[in-house]
CSV table of C-alpha atoms in Angstrom, one decimal:
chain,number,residue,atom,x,y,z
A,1,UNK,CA,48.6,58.9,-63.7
A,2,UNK,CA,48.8,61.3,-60.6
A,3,UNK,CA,46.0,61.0,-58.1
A,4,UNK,CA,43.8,63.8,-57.0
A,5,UNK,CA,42.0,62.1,-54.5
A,6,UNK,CA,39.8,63.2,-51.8
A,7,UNK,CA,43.2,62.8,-49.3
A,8,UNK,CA,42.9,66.0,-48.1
A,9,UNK,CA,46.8,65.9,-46.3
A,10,UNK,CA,48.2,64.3,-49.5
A,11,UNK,CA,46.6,67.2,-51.5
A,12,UNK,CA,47.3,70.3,-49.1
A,13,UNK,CA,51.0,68.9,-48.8
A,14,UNK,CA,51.9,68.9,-53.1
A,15,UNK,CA,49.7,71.9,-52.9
A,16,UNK,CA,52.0,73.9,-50.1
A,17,UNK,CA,55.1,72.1,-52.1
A,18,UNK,CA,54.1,74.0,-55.2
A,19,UNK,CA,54.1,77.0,-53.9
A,20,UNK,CA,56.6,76.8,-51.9
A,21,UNK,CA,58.9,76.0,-54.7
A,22,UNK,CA,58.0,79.6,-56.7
A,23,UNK,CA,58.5,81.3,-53.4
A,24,UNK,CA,62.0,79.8,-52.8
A,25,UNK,CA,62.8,80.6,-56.6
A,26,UNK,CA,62.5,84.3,-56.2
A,27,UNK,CA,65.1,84.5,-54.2
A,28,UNK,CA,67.3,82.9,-57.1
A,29,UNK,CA,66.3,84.6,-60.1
A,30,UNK,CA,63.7,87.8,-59.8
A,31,UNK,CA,61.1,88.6,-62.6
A,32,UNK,CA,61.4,91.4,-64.3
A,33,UNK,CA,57.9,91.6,-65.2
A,34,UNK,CA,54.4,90.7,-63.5
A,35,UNK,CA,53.4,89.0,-66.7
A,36,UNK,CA,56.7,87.0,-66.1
A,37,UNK,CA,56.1,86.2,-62.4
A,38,UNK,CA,52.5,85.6,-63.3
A,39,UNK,CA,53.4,82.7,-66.0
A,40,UNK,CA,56.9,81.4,-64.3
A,41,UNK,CA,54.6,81.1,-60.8
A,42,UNK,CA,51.6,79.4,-62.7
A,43,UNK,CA,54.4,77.2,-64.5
A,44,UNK,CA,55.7,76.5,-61.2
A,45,UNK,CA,52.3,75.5,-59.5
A,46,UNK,CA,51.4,73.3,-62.1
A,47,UNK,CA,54.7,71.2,-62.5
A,48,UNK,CA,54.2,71.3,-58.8
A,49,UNK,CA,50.4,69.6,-58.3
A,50,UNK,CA,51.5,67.0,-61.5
A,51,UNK,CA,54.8,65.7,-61.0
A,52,UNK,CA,54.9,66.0,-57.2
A,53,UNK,CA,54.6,62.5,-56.7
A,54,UNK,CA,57.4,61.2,-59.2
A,55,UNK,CA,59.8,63.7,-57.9
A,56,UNK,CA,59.4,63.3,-54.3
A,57,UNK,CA,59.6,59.2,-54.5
A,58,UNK,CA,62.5,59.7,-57.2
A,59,UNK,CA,64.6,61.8,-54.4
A,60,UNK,CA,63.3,59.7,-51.8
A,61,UNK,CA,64.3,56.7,-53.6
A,62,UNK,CA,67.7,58.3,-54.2
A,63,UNK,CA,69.0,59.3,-50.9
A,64,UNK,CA,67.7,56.2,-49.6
A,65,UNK,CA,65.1,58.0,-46.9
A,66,UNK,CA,61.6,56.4,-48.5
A,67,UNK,CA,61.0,54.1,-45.4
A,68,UNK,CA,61.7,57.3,-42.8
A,69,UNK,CA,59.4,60.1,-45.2
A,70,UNK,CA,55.6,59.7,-44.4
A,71,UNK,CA,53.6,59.6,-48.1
A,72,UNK,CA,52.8,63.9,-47.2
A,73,UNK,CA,56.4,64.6,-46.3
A,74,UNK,CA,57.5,62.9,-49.8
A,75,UNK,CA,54.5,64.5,-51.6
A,76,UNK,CA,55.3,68.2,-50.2
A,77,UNK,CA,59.3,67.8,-50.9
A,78,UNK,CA,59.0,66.4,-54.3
A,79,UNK,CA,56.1,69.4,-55.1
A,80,UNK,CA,58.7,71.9,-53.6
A,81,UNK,CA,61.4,70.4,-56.1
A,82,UNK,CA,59.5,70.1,-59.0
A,83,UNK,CA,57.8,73.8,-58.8
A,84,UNK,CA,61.5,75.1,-57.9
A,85,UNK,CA,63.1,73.7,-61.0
A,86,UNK,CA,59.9,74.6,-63.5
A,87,UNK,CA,60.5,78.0,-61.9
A,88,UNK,CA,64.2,78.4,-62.1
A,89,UNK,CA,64.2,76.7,-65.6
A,90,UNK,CA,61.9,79.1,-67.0
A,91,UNK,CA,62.9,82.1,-66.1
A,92,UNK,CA,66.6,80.4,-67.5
A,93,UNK,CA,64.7,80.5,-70.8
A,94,UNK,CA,63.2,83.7,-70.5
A,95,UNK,CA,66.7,85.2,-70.3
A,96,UNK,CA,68.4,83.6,-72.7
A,97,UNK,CA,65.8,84.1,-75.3
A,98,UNK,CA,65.8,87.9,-74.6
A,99,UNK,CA,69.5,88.2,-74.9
A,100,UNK,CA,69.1,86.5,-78.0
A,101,UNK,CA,66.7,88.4,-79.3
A,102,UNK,CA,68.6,91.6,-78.3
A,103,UNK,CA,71.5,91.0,-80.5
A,104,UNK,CA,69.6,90.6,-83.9
């Protein structure tokens, strides 16, 4: 279950992460709507602050740089990753479901 504990670092480092992630994703793929950015940066926040944790120590894990990454540094990358993709992904969806609906 992800921890929101009193560590105030730990917190303000998946908390930066999340938003960093929907920051970085404007840059890829531009909402055409506030509603949009509204719900695709929400989105991203959230799958930021919950799966953080599991997707910093999963890439951590993965390029073999745990032991060097302090628990902030992997909090705050996997946070970045996890809001980036939530991001990215939905505004994927978004697309392809409005094409879709624009040719019936």
């Amino acid at each position: 279950m992800t921890d929101f504990s009193h560590d105030g670092g730990v917190f303000s480092a998946r908390l930066i992460g999340a938003v960093a992630g929907s920051a970085i994703s404007l840059v890829y793929l531009l909402p055409k709507h506030r509603r949009e950015a509204a719900v695709r940066f929400l989105t991203g926040l959230a799958c930021g602050l919950i799966f953080g944790g599991p997707t910093g120590l999963w890439g951590a894990t993965r390029l073999g740089i745990e032991p060097d990454l302090s628990s902030a540094e992997i909090m705050l990358a996997g946070a970045t990753l996890a809001s980036f993709t939530a991001w990215w992904g939905l505004g994927v969806l978004v697309r392809l479901t409005g094409r879709a609906g624009e040719k019936v």
